Tab-separated table of C-alpha atoms and ligand atoms in Angstrom:
chain	number	residue	atom	x	y	z
Q	127	UNK	CA	8.553	0.512	31.260
Q	128	UNK	CA	10.224	2.296	28.482
Q	129	UNK	CA	8.497	5.193	27.018
Q	130	UNK	CA	8.349	4.970	23.126
Q	131	UNK	CA	7.835	8.141	20.612
Q	132	UNK	CA	6.439	7.538	16.946
Q	133	UNK	CA	7.251	10.355	14.666
Q	134	UNK	CA	5.055	10.653	11.628
Q	135	UNK	CA	1.185	9.740	11.941
Q	136	UNK	CA	0.766	8.234	8.389
Q	137	UNK	CA	-0.454	4.634	7.936
Q	138	UNK	CA	2.688	2.958	9.780
Q	139	UNK	CA	3.173	5.457	12.455
Q	140	UNK	CA	-0.593	5.367	13.642
Q	141	UNK	CA	-0.775	1.528	13.121
Q	142	UNK	CA	2.539	1.197	15.106
Q	143	UNK	CA	1.851	3.728	18.005
Q	144	UNK	CA	-1.721	1.770	18.636
Q	145	UNK	CA	-0.402	-1.420	18.673
Q	146	UNK	CA	2.249	-0.486	20.924
Q	147	UNK	CA	0.070	1.122	23.111
Q	148	UNK	CA	-2.517	-2.021	22.702
Q	149	UNK	CA	0.800	-3.713	24.041
Q	150	UNK	CA	0.675	-1.928	27.150
Q	151	UNK	CA	3.608	0.977	26.233
Q	152	UNK	CA	3.099	4.439	27.082
Q	153	UNK	CA	3.593	5.941	23.335
Q	154	UNK	CA	3.274	9.360	21.965
Q	155	UNK	CA	2.403	10.162	18.539
Q	156	UNK	CA	4.121	13.150	16.566
Q	157	UNK	CA	3.142	14.958	13.678
Q	158	UNK	CA	2.829	18.383	12.228
Q	159	UNK	CA	-0.366	18.182	10.836
Q	160	UNK	CA	-2.861	19.719	13.505
Q	161	UNK	CA	-6.022	18.519	12.018
Q	162	UNK	CA	-4.701	14.931	11.818
Q	163	UNK	CA	-3.816	15.063	15.686
Q	164	UNK	CA	-7.080	16.316	16.824
Q	165	UNK	CA	-8.914	13.214	15.035
Q	166	UNK	CA	-6.323	10.989	16.619
Q	167	UNK	CA	-6.956	12.555	19.782
Q	168	UNK	CA	-10.398	11.928	19.753
Q	169	UNK	CA	-10.044	8.315	18.813
Q	170	UNK	CA	-10.644	8.687	14.935
Q	171	UNK	CA	-8.164	7.216	12.673
Q	172	UNK	CA	-7.448	9.743	9.835
Q	173	UNK	CA	-7.700	6.861	7.362
Q	174	UNK	CA	-9.685	3.224	7.386
Q	175	UNK	CA	-7.869	0.477	8.800
Q	176	UNK	CA	-9.963	-2.577	9.913
Q	177	UNK	CA	-9.369	-2.935	13.879
Q	178	UNK	CA	-7.494	0.225	14.197
Q	179	UNK	CA	-10.126	2.548	15.812
Q	180	UNK	CA	-10.754	0.045	18.563
Q	181	UNK	CA	-6.784	0.045	19.513
Q	182	UNK	CA	-6.796	3.773	19.142
Q	183	UNK	CA	-9.667	4.304	21.466
Q	184	UNK	CA	-8.510	1.775	24.084
Q	185	UNK	CA	-5.022	3.470	23.962
Q	186	UNK	CA	-6.314	6.803	24.630
Q	187	UNK	CA	-9.106	5.418	27.107
Q	188	UNK	CA	-6.081	3.916	29.072
Q	189	UNK	CA	-3.695	6.796	29.123
Q	190	UNK	CA	-1.126	4.904	27.128
Q	191	UNK	CA	-1.484	6.720	24.018
Q	192	UNK	CA	-0.724	10.665	23.313
Q	193	UNK	CA	-0.696	12.690	20.265
Q	194	UNK	CA	1.203	15.978	20.053
Q	195	UNK	CA	2.963	18.522	17.861
Q	196	UNK	CA	5.573	19.244	20.191
Q	197	UNK	CA	8.410	17.341	18.602
Q	198	UNK	CA	11.112	18.326	20.891
Q	199	UNK	CA	8.831	17.588	24.463
Q	200	UNK	CA	8.108	14.203	22.757
Q	201	UNK	CA	11.619	13.526	21.981
Q	202	UNK	CA	12.912	14.505	25.494
Q	203	UNK	CA	10.447	12.270	27.203
Q	204	UNK	CA	11.264	9.178	25.335
Q	205	UNK	CA	13.864	6.336	25.267
Q	206	UNK	CA	12.904	4.786	22.021
Q	207	UNK	CA	11.930	7.012	18.712
Q	208	UNK	CA	10.597	5.061	15.604
Q	209	UNK	CA	11.166	6.801	12.714
Q	210	UNK	CA	7.895	6.693	10.369
Q	211	UNK	CA	7.830	9.783	8.202
Q	212	UNK	CA	7.237	9.684	4.417
Q	213	UNK	CA	9.727	8.706	1.822
Q	214	UNK	CA	8.302	9.678	-1.590
Q	215	UNK	CA	9.788	8.919	-4.915
Q	216	UNK	CA	11.953	11.818	-6.325
Q	217	UNK	CA	11.582	12.268	-10.378
Q	218	UNK	CA	14.470	9.884	-11.278
Q	219	UNK	CA	12.873	7.004	-9.090
Q	220	UNK	CA	15.473	7.679	-5.912
Q	221	UNK	CA	14.149	8.488	-2.610
Q	222	UNK	CA	13.436	11.882	-1.158
Q	223	UNK	CA	14.994	11.523	2.496
Q	224	UNK	CA	14.229	15.048	3.218
Q	225	UNK	CA	11.763	14.301	6.364
Q	226	UNK	CA	14.205	11.650	7.669
Q	227	UNK	CA	16.782	14.337	7.931
Q	228	UNK	CA	14.619	16.865	9.446
Q	229	UNK	CA	13.496	14.099	12.218
Q	230	UNK	CA	17.180	13.184	12.750
Q	231	UNK	CA	18.327	16.731	12.883
Q	232	UNK	CA	15.199	17.390	15.701
Q	233	UNK	CA	16.198	14.302	17.497
Q	234	UNK	CA	19.871	15.626	17.828
Q	235	UNK	CA	18.736	18.963	19.166
Q	236	UNK	CA	16.887	17.025	21.871
Q	237	UNK	CA	18.970	14.404	22.976
Q	238	UNK	CA	18.805	14.845	26.679
Q	239	UNK	CA	19.892	11.102	27.762
Q	240	UNK	CA	20.489	7.672	25.938
Q	241	UNK	CA	17.976	7.386	22.644
Q	242	UNK	CA	17.406	4.264	20.561
Q	243	UNK	CA	16.473	5.644	17.364
Q	244	UNK	CA	14.371	3.146	15.037
Q	245	UNK	CA	14.226	3.426	10.956
Q	246	UNK	CA	10.679	1.968	10.408
Q	247	UNK	CA	10.146	4.117	7.087
Q	248	UNK	CA	11.429	2.355	4.103
Q	249	UNK	CA	14.946	3.957	3.518
Q	250	UNK	CA	17.648	3.342	1.143
Q	251	UNK	CA	20.693	1.361	2.372
Q	252	UNK	CA	23.109	3.531	4.351
Q	253	UNK	CA	20.221	5.856	5.808
Q	254	UNK	CA	20.729	4.615	9.216
Q	255	UNK	CA	24.358	5.486	8.997
Q	256	UNK	CA	23.437	9.140	7.758
Q	257	UNK	CA	21.248	9.524	10.514
Q	258	UNK	CA	24.120	8.520	13.127
Q	259	UNK	CA	26.744	10.669	11.357
Q	260	UNK	CA	24.199	13.962	11.315
Q	261	UNK	CA	23.217	13.258	15.375
Q	262	UNK	CA	27.193	13.085	16.283
Q	263	UNK	CA	27.921	16.009	13.943
Q	264	UNK	CA	25.417	18.280	15.670
Q	265	UNK	CA	26.343	17.449	19.140
Q	266	UNK	CA	29.948	17.414	18.429
Q	267	UNK	CA	32.101	16.090	21.410
Q	268	UNK	CA	29.624	16.102	24.320
Q	269	UNK	CA	27.244	14.079	22.303
Q	270	UNK	CA	24.994	11.597	24.607
Q	271	UNK	CA	24.955	7.944	24.102
Q	272	UNK	CA	22.448	6.745	21.398
Q	273	UNK	CA	21.927	4.100	18.856
Q	274	UNK	CA	20.273	3.821	15.438
Q	275	UNK	CA	18.762	0.830	14.150
Q	276	UNK	CA	16.431	-0.678	11.447
Q	277	UNK	CA	13.158	-2.161	12.294
Q	278	UNK	CA	11.480	-2.425	8.540
Q	279	UNK	CA	7.554	-2.709	8.446
Q	280	UNK	CA	5.817	-5.307	6.671
Q	281	UNK	CA	2.347	-4.066	7.112
Q	282	UNK	CA	-0.326	-4.412	4.445
Q	283	UNK	CA	-2.866	-1.777	4.100
Q	284	UNK	CA	-6.328	-3.205	4.927
Q	285	UNK	CA	-4.656	-5.863	7.068
Q	286	UNK	CA	-1.944	-3.481	8.878
Q	287	UNK	CA	-3.256	-4.382	12.544
Q	288	UNK	CA	-3.045	-8.131	12.218
Q	289	UNK	CA	0.268	-7.895	10.374
Q	290	UNK	CA	1.689	-5.912	13.114
Q	291	UNK	CA	0.265	-7.908	16.173
Q	292	UNK	CA	1.010	-11.287	14.343
Q	293	UNK	CA	3.558	-10.934	11.704
Q	294	UNK	CA	5.449	-13.584	9.818
Q	295	UNK	CA	8.788	-12.170	11.289
Q	296	UNK	CA	10.577	-9.151	12.982
Q	297	UNK	CA	13.784	-7.938	11.486
Q	298	UNK	CA	16.145	-5.922	13.792
Q	299	UNK	CA	18.892	-4.266	12.292
Q	300	UNK	CA	21.474	-3.368	14.973
Q	301	UNK	CA	24.775	-2.335	15.401
Q	302	UNK	CA	25.143	-2.478	19.376
Q	303	UNK	CA	24.069	-4.944	22.119
Q	304	UNK	CA	22.182	-2.155	23.985
Q	305	UNK	CA	19.984	-1.826	21.048
Q	306	UNK	CA	19.721	-5.425	20.628
Q	307	UNK	CA	18.466	-5.655	23.927
Q	308	UNK	CA	15.863	-2.866	23.859
Q	309	UNK	CA	14.196	-4.046	20.356
Q	310	UNK	CA	14.549	-7.903	21.403
Q	311	UNK	CA	12.453	-7.051	24.740
Q	312	UNK	CA	9.702	-4.897	22.840
Q	313	UNK	CA	9.077	-7.929	20.523
Q	314	UNK	CA	9.554	-10.451	23.590
Q	315	UNK	CA	5.668	-11.708	23.136
Q	316	UNK	CA	5.652	-12.033	19.555
Q	317	UNK	CA	5.273	-15.490	18.309
Q	318	UNK	CA	7.485	-15.430	15.204
Q	319	UNK	CA	10.912	-15.514	14.216
Q	320	UNK	CA	12.861	-12.514	15.154
Q	321	UNK	CA	15.864	-12.040	12.822
Q	322	UNK	CA	18.683	-9.986	14.095
Q	323	UNK	CA	21.201	-8.736	11.512
Q	324	UNK	CA	23.341	-5.587	10.593
Q	325	UNK	CA	21.689	-2.681	9.845
Q	326	UNK	CA	22.484	-2.765	5.651
Q	327	UNK	CA	21.053	-6.258	5.640
Q	328	UNK	CA	17.947	-5.382	7.626
Q	329	UNK	CA	17.307	-2.204	5.051
Q	330	UNK	CA	17.910	-4.377	1.960
Q	331	UNK	CA	15.219	-7.058	3.422
Q	332	UNK	CA	12.362	-4.312	3.393
Q	333	UNK	CA	13.220	-3.498	-0.101
Q	334	UNK	CA	14.137	-7.078	-1.480
Q	335	UNK	CA	10.838	-8.199	0.254
Q	336	UNK	CA	8.367	-5.625	-1.650
Q	337	UNK	CA	10.476	-5.738	-4.746
Q	338	UNK	CA	10.033	-9.648	-4.963
Q	339	UNK	CA	6.380	-9.513	-4.102
Q	340	UNK	CA	5.847	-7.137	-6.996
Q	341	UNK	CA	7.985	-9.452	-9.336
Q	342	UNK	CA	5.386	-12.290	-8.417
Q	343	UNK	CA	2.425	-9.916	-9.480
Q	344	UNK	CA	4.570	-8.988	-12.714
Q	345	UNK	CA	5.324	-12.557	-13.685
Q	346	UNK	CA	1.795	-13.866	-13.342
Q	347	UNK	CA	0.512	-10.898	-15.377
Q	348	UNK	CA	3.134	-11.739	-18.067
Q	349	UNK	CA	1.851	-15.315	-17.530
Q	350	UNK	CA	-1.851	-14.055	-18.216
Q	351	UNK	CA	-0.777	-12.290	-21.423
Q	352	UNK	CA	0.286	-15.623	-22.566
Q	353	UNK	CA	-3.031	-17.112	-21.483
Q	354	UNK	CA	-4.992	-14.816	-23.561
Q	355	UNK	CA	-2.993	-15.825	-26.684
Q	356	UNK	CA	-3.072	-19.491	-26.200
Q	357	UNK	CA	-6.843	-19.473	-24.639
Q	358	UNK	CA	-5.770	-20.901	-21.130
Q	359	UNK	CA	-7.007	-19.298	-17.799
Q	360	UNK	CA	-4.692	-17.636	-15.677
Q	361	UNK	CA	-6.196	-18.132	-12.169
Q	362	UNK	CA	-6.255	-22.166	-12.942
Q	363	UNK	CA	-2.399	-21.372	-13.862
Q	364	UNK	CA	-1.811	-19.642	-10.669
Q	365	UNK	CA	-4.040	-22.324	-8.494
Q	366	UNK	CA	-1.417	-25.031	-10.078
Q	367	UNK	CA	1.591	-23.091	-9.402
Q	368	UNK	CA	0.718	-22.305	-6.017
Q	369	UNK	CA	-0.085	-25.632	-4.728
Q	370	UNK	CA	3.877	-26.213	-4.903
Q	371	UNK	CA	4.783	-24.862	-1.129
Q	372	UNK	CA	7.986	-23.293	-2.631
Q	373	UNK	CA	5.983	-21.170	-5.075
Q	374	UNK	CA	2.865	-20.188	-2.979
Q	375	UNK	CA	-0.792	-19.075	-4.615
Q	376	UNK	CA	-0.462	-15.347	-2.864
Q	377	UNK	CA	0.545	-12.469	-4.789
Q	378	UNK	CA	-0.171	-14.525	-7.848
Q	379	UNK	CA	-3.579	-12.896	-9.038
Q	380	UNK	CA	-3.178	-11.201	-12.214
Q	381	UNK	CA	-5.389	-8.194	-13.285
Q	382	UNK	CA	-4.882	-4.813	-13.412
Q	383	UNK	CA	-1.308	-4.651	-11.713
Q	384	UNK	CA	-0.144	-3.258	-8.355
Q	385	UNK	CA	-0.524	0.228	-7.228
Q	386	UNK	CA	-0.189	1.785	-3.724
Q	387	UNK	CA	2.056	3.764	-1.977
Q	388	UNK	CA	4.622	1.309	-1.425
Q	389	UNK	CA	5.150	-1.290	-4.602
Q	390	UNK	CA	5.386	1.365	-7.295
Q	391	UNK	CA	7.522	3.521	-5.175
Q	392	UNK	CA	10.079	0.764	-3.738
Q	393	UNK	CA	10.618	-1.252	-6.986
Q	394	UNK	CA	11.747	2.187	-8.542
Q	395	UNK	CA	13.857	2.956	-5.629
Q	396	UNK	CA	15.148	-0.625	-5.310
Q	397	UNK	CA	16.118	-0.168	-9.231
Q	398	UNK	CA	17.660	3.495	-8.637
Q	399	UNK	CA	19.873	2.014	-5.579
Q	400	UNK	CA	20.733	-1.156	-7.697
Q	401	UNK	CA	21.783	0.910	-10.980
Q	402	UNK	CA	23.888	3.239	-8.602
Q	403	UNK	CA	25.668	0.184	-7.335
Q	404	UNK	CA	26.831	-0.725	-11.081
Q	405	UNK	CA	24.125	-3.982	-10.699
Q	406	UNK	CA	22.227	-4.603	-14.350
Q	407	UNK	CA	18.575	-3.829	-13.188
Q	408	UNK	CA	16.831	-5.245	-16.436
Q	409	UNK	CA	14.888	-7.734	-14.135
Q	410	UNK	CA	13.704	-4.818	-11.752
Q	411	UNK	CA	12.918	-2.521	-14.741
Q	412	UNK	CA	10.893	-5.290	-16.584
Q	413	UNK	CA	8.663	-5.708	-13.119
Q	414	UNK	CA	7.612	-1.761	-13.618
Q	415	UNK	CA	7.112	-1.902	-17.260
Q	416	UNK	CA	4.874	-4.902	-17.207
Q	417	UNK	CA	2.818	-3.293	-14.295
Q	418	UNK	CA	2.568	-0.119	-16.343
Q	419	UNK	CA	1.347	-1.785	-19.303
Q	420	UNK	CA	-1.808	-3.457	-17.566
Q	421	UNK	CA	-3.774	-0.195	-17.607
Q	422	UNK	CA	-3.208	-0.073	-21.392
Q	423	UNK	CA	-4.436	-3.678	-21.880
Q	424	UNK	CA	-7.770	-2.529	-20.231
Q	425	UNK	CA	-8.321	0.279	-22.327
Q	426	UNK	CA	-7.807	-2.209	-25.250
Q	427	UNK	CA	-10.382	-4.596	-23.779
Q	428	UNK	CA	-12.678	-1.678	-23.816
Q	429	UNK	CA	-11.734	-0.732	-27.530
Q	430	UNK	CA	-12.169	-4.499	-28.610
Q	431	UNK	CA	-15.778	-4.346	-27.507
Q	432	UNK	CA	-17.111	-0.486	-27.624
Q	433	UNK	CA	-15.087	-0.071	-30.757
Q	434	UNK	CA	-14.695	3.972	-30.316
Q	435	UNK	CA	-14.485	4.805	-26.620
Q	436	UNK	CA	-14.961	8.828	-27.342
Q	437	UNK	CA	-18.438	9.985	-25.864
Q	438	UNK	CA	-19.223	6.536	-24.176
Q	439	UNK	CA	-20.104	6.285	-20.527
Q	440	UNK	CA	-17.777	4.078	-18.740
Q	441	UNK	CA	-17.935	3.323	-15.158
Q	442	UNK	CA	-15.235	2.389	-12.728
Q	443	UNK	CA	-16.177	0.202	-10.033
Q	444	UNK	CA	-13.334	0.153	-7.101
Q	445	UNK	CA	-11.331	3.172	-6.979
Q	446	UNK	CA	-8.717	2.417	-4.030
Q	447	UNK	CA	-5.549	0.501	-4.928
Q	448	UNK	CA	-6.814	-2.659	-3.125
Q	449	UNK	CA	-9.990	-3.660	-0.928
Q	450	UNK	CA	-10.414	-2.821	2.487
Q	451	UNK	CA	-8.508	0.378	2.310
Q	452	UNK	CA	-9.689	4.091	1.074
Q	453	UNK	CA	-6.018	4.789	-0.080
Q	454	UNK	CA	-6.315	5.549	-3.847
Q	455	UNK	CA	-2.584	6.684	-4.029
Q	456	UNK	CA	-1.101	5.005	-6.914
Q	457	UNK	CA	-4.305	3.369	-7.703
Q	458	UNK	CA	-4.508	1.601	-11.050
Q	459	UNK	CA	-7.926	2.990	-11.145
Q	460	UNK	CA	-6.948	6.362	-11.369
Q	461	UNK	CA	-4.442	5.749	-13.982
Q	462	UNK	CA	-7.331	4.325	-15.822
Q	463	UNK	CA	-9.608	7.307	-15.443
Q	464	UNK	CA	-6.373	9.405	-16.773
Q	465	UNK	CA	-6.378	7.453	-19.949
Q	466	UNK	CA	-10.157	7.214	-20.408
Q	467	UNK	CA	-10.333	11.011	-19.818
Q	468	UNK	CA	-7.867	11.421	-22.574
Q	469	UNK	CA	-9.966	9.476	-24.957
Q	470	UNK	CA	-13.005	11.871	-24.475
Q	471	UNK	CA	-15.090	9.256	-22.306
Q	472	UNK	CA	-17.692	10.119	-19.893
Q	473	UNK	CA	-16.554	8.621	-16.774
Q	474	UNK	CA	-18.384	7.712	-13.558
Q	475	UNK	CA	-16.680	6.053	-10.545
Q	476	UNK	CA	-17.884	4.482	-7.323
Q	477	UNK	CA	-15.798	2.962	-4.430
Q	478	UNK	CA	-17.543	1.476	-0.993
Q	479	UNK	CA	-14.922	3.596	0.877
Q	480	UNK	CA	-12.454	5.706	-0.927
Q	481	UNK	CA	-14.934	8.262	-2.362
Q	482	UNK	CA	-13.789	11.257	-0.273
Q	483	UNK	CA	-10.245	10.530	-1.478
Q	484	UNK	CA	-11.608	10.384	-4.992
Q	485	UNK	CA	-13.196	13.668	-4.923
Q	486	UNK	CA	-10.187	15.167	-3.157
Q	487	UNK	CA	-7.932	13.836	-5.988
Q	488	UNK	CA	-10.295	14.142	-9.200
Q	489	UNK	CA	-12.576	17.095	-8.523
Q	490	UNK	CA	-12.186	19.863	-11.174
Q	491	UNK	CA	-9.459	18.007	-12.673
Q	492	UNK	CA	-11.285	16.188	-15.554
Q	493	UNK	CA	-14.769	17.793	-17.373
Q	494	UNK	CA	-16.556	14.524	-17.975
Q	495	UNK	CA	-16.297	12.934	-14.657
Q	496	UNK	CA	-19.257	11.856	-12.062
Q	497	UNK	CA	-19.095	10.055	-8.828
Q	498	UNK	CA	-21.944	7.673	-7.922
Q	499	UNK	CA	-23.405	6.764	-4.450
Q	500	UNK	CA	-23.877	2.918	-5.456
Q	501	UNK	CA	-22.807	0.599	-8.155
Q	502	UNK	CA	-26.215	0.566	-9.482
Q	503	UNK	CA	-26.004	4.444	-9.821
Q	504	UNK	CA	-22.956	3.928	-11.419
Q	505	UNK	CA	-24.389	1.249	-13.913
Q	506	UNK	CA	-27.180	3.530	-15.055
Q	507	UNK	CA	-26.778	4.434	-18.479
Q	508	UNK	CA	-23.511	3.007	-18.614
Q	509	UNK	CA	-21.796	1.561	-21.968
Q	510	UNK	CA	-19.548	-0.642	-20.045
Q	511	UNK	CA	-18.751	-1.350	-16.465
Q	512	UNK	CA	-14.760	-1.986	-15.458
Q	513	UNK	CA	-14.244	-3.573	-12.162
Q	514	UNK	CA	-10.489	-2.372	-10.589
Q	515	UNK	CA	-10.515	-3.107	-6.973
Q	516	UNK	CA	-11.494	-6.494	-5.443
Q	517	UNK	CA	-14.030	-5.476	-2.910
Q	518	UNK	CA	-15.841	-8.822	-1.889
Q	519	UNK	CA	-19.222	-6.834	-1.883
Q	520	UNK	CA	-18.740	-6.530	-5.969
Q	521	UNK	CA	-19.149	-10.115	-6.067
Q	522	UNK	CA	-22.757	-10.095	-4.272
Q	523	UNK	CA	-24.432	-7.452	-6.872
Q	524	UNK	CA	-27.516	-7.909	-8.403
Q	525	UNK	CA	-26.038	-8.332	-12.027
Q	526	UNK	CA	-29.476	-8.651	-13.484
Q	527	UNK	CA	-30.528	-5.420	-12.280
Q	528	UNK	CA	-27.168	-3.942	-13.111
Q	529	UNK	CA	-27.978	-5.206	-17.099
Q	530	UNK	CA	-30.870	-3.874	-16.924
Q	531	UNK	CA	-29.546	-0.344	-15.853
Q	532	UNK	CA	-26.673	-0.437	-18.290
Q	533	UNK	CA	-26.914	0.813	-22.012
Q	534	UNK	CA	-24.818	-2.321	-23.175
Q	535	UNK	CA	-23.952	-5.000	-21.142
Q	536	UNK	CA	-20.172	-5.046	-21.153
Q	537	UNK	CA	-18.080	-5.863	-18.339
Q	538	UNK	CA	-14.282	-5.606	-18.023
Q	539	UNK	CA	-13.094	-7.454	-14.974
Q	540	UNK	CA	-9.367	-6.060	-14.171
Q	541	UNK	CA	-9.476	-8.012	-10.987
Q	542	UNK	CA	-10.376	-11.512	-12.221
Q	543	UNK	CA	-13.019	-11.522	-9.391
Q	544	UNK	CA	-16.152	-12.365	-11.114
Q	545	UNK	CA	-17.775	-15.472	-12.348
Q	546	UNK	CA	-17.339	-15.051	-16.118
Q	547	UNK	CA	-19.720	-17.791	-16.788
Q	548	UNK	CA	-22.407	-16.645	-14.753
Q	549	UNK	CA	-22.079	-13.239	-16.232
Q	550	UNK	CA	-22.251	-14.605	-19.838
Q	551	UNK	CA	-25.234	-16.504	-18.827
Q	552	UNK	CA	-26.986	-13.254	-17.480
Q	553	UNK	CA	-26.296	-11.857	-20.823
Q	554	UNK	CA	-23.057	-10.284	-20.499
Q	555	UNK	CA	-20.291	-9.613	-22.537
Q	556	UNK	CA	-17.482	-10.566	-20.039
Q	557	UNK	CA	-13.882	-9.432	-20.738
Q	558	UNK	CA	-10.969	-10.588	-18.208
Q	559	UNK	CA	-7.255	-10.475	-18.256
Q	560	UNK	CA	-5.374	-13.862	-18.734
Q	561	UNK	CA	-8.670	-15.708	-19.871
Q	562	UNK	CA	-7.764	-16.766	-23.159
Q	563	UNK	CA	-8.816	-13.612	-24.599
Q	564	UNK	CA	-12.415	-14.138	-23.492
Q	565	UNK	CA	-14.800	-11.982	-25.730
Q	566	UNK	CA	-18.056	-14.032	-25.894
Q	567	UNK	CA	-21.910	-13.017	-25.606
Q	568	UNK	CA	-24.507	-15.672	-25.114
F	739	UGA	C1	2.772	-4.000	0.396
F	739	UGA	C2	3.393	-5.233	1.112
F	739	UGA	O1	2.741	-5.891	0.794
F	739	UGA	C3	3.653	-4.864	2.747
F	739	UGA	O2	4.269	-6.255	3.342
F	739	UGA	C4	4.602	-3.891	2.836
F	739	UGA	O3	4.609	-3.724	4.360
F	739	UGA	C5	3.738	-2.553	2.527
F	739	UGA	O4	3.527	-2.741	0.948
F	739	UGA	C6	4.869	-1.425	2.566
F	739	UGA	O5	5.749	-1.377	2.143
F	739	UGA	O6	4.292	-0.293	3.473
F	739	UGA	P1	0.358	-2.817	0.702
F	739	UGA	O7	1.012	-2.113	-0.284
F	739	UGA	O8	-0.419	-2.151	1.557
F	739	UGA	O9	1.604	-3.517	0.945
F	739	UGA	O10	-0.714	-3.773	-0.293
F	739	UGA	P2	-0.285	-5.039	-1.042
F	739	UGA	O11	-1.411	-6.036	-0.391
F	739	UGA	O12	0.783	-5.849	-0.773
F	739	UGA	O13	-0.611	-4.857	-2.375
F	739	UGA	C7	-0.275	-3.921	-3.398
F	739	UGA	C8	-0.859	-3.973	-4.858
F	739	UGA	O14	-0.749	-5.058	-5.197
F	739	UGA	C9	-2.477	-4.028	-4.749
F	739	UGA	O15	-2.808	-2.689	-5.712
F	739	UGA	C10	-2.869	-4.919	-5.088
F	739	UGA	O16	-4.053	-4.969	-5.795
F	739	UGA	C11	-1.895	-5.804	-5.768
F	739	UGA	N1	-1.814	-7.372	-6.118
F	739	UGA	C12	-1.526	-7.976	-4.613
F	739	UGA	C13	-1.979	-7.848	-7.208
F	739	UGA	O17	-2.045	-7.270	-8.405
F	739	UGA	N2	-1.832	-9.071	-7.245
F	739	UGA	C14	-1.519	-9.819	-6.039
F	739	UGA	O18	-1.645	-11.313	-6.196
F	739	UGA	C15	-1.477	-9.321	-4.824
């Protein structure tokens, strides 16, 4: 059976390595971060992802999953190498490919036999070509046989294991029969369409998919603004639209907007790529602009109710960029906190899973911030509660108790996840986004 190597033990890398080990392959995970590798070797994922620790431990116990800092040895011992390193944004929105380039050079120096190099990191069109060119240049005339291909990931944090094992599709971007055969064989047991394309098409599919999903979210947020003006309910509008199978209800949840390590970065990168190609990018720019505006709307909701926010205690419930993850990268909640801090608010925050990441991000950054151990502690003495992540447990809170703990019973629902009517019955002043400018108190 072919030996796999996964370079980069971030979210995509760890899930890819663990899932392939779960399918019976021998996999080596490589990273430079010693502490992360120690955790992984003990079967502990360095982040929260449902179902991952079981797979990780299973792979280690069966001697199928190994972790190492020894990049050279891992490359030499493997036939298929997945590149899963980070591709962060540069100031101008384009992609920083430093890590991908470094891996390509490292592979070039360890090309002892045929290798299939597979790009999983989200990269601009042409990256696979650059990897190939770099490896050839370094090895000169005696370059051993190798192929470079693109196999984009479509993993959502919070359901990444399930998305890996039961994907909607697998995309294989290849330019040689040998690469196609190896990759098709790796995915032979997957019960989904396997689309084989040229490499540029595969690289575009990834960006086009993420930008399209982000566009759906910004579109429904635009509709939410309209609903606010005319007294309509955006969630019902989304239901009405979503029953149309061509539209589909998924990614039509209006609210605080999209965050995370993918959509904000990928929309900007796709825009930058299109602009470089001389394509009019106003549609993509608007997706980003609408998303940025969502936080201002939440601040406005607070000002509409509290009047002056300065010195008020505002508690933010939900810090992760979405539920089922402890990831706070580009989290709308963090953006809100920065705006509230500028206004001189006292801020208290709580998240069921992300508090250690929140502390790492915020400790010492703002004077007036505190961290709560529970939603009830956050509610104590608060002038307003803002819900920023759609954690299911927030819907089950004892809102009567919350109301008693708060100084004034104001709720801003940034995710449209609570029952406005029930909260109003309990005596809250409930504010949502796209709910007809709801501002009423029983
Ligand atoms: C996203 C894509 O969904 C994955 O297919 C892709 O593989 C991944 O990026 C990636 O490129 O690696 P992810 O960032 O984990 O996955 O999270 P999503 O579930 O897509 O949510 C992104 C953001 O959109 C979250 O902040 C979420 O709260 C927000 N969102 C999502 C909405 O505001 N409304 C919706 O209806 C859906």
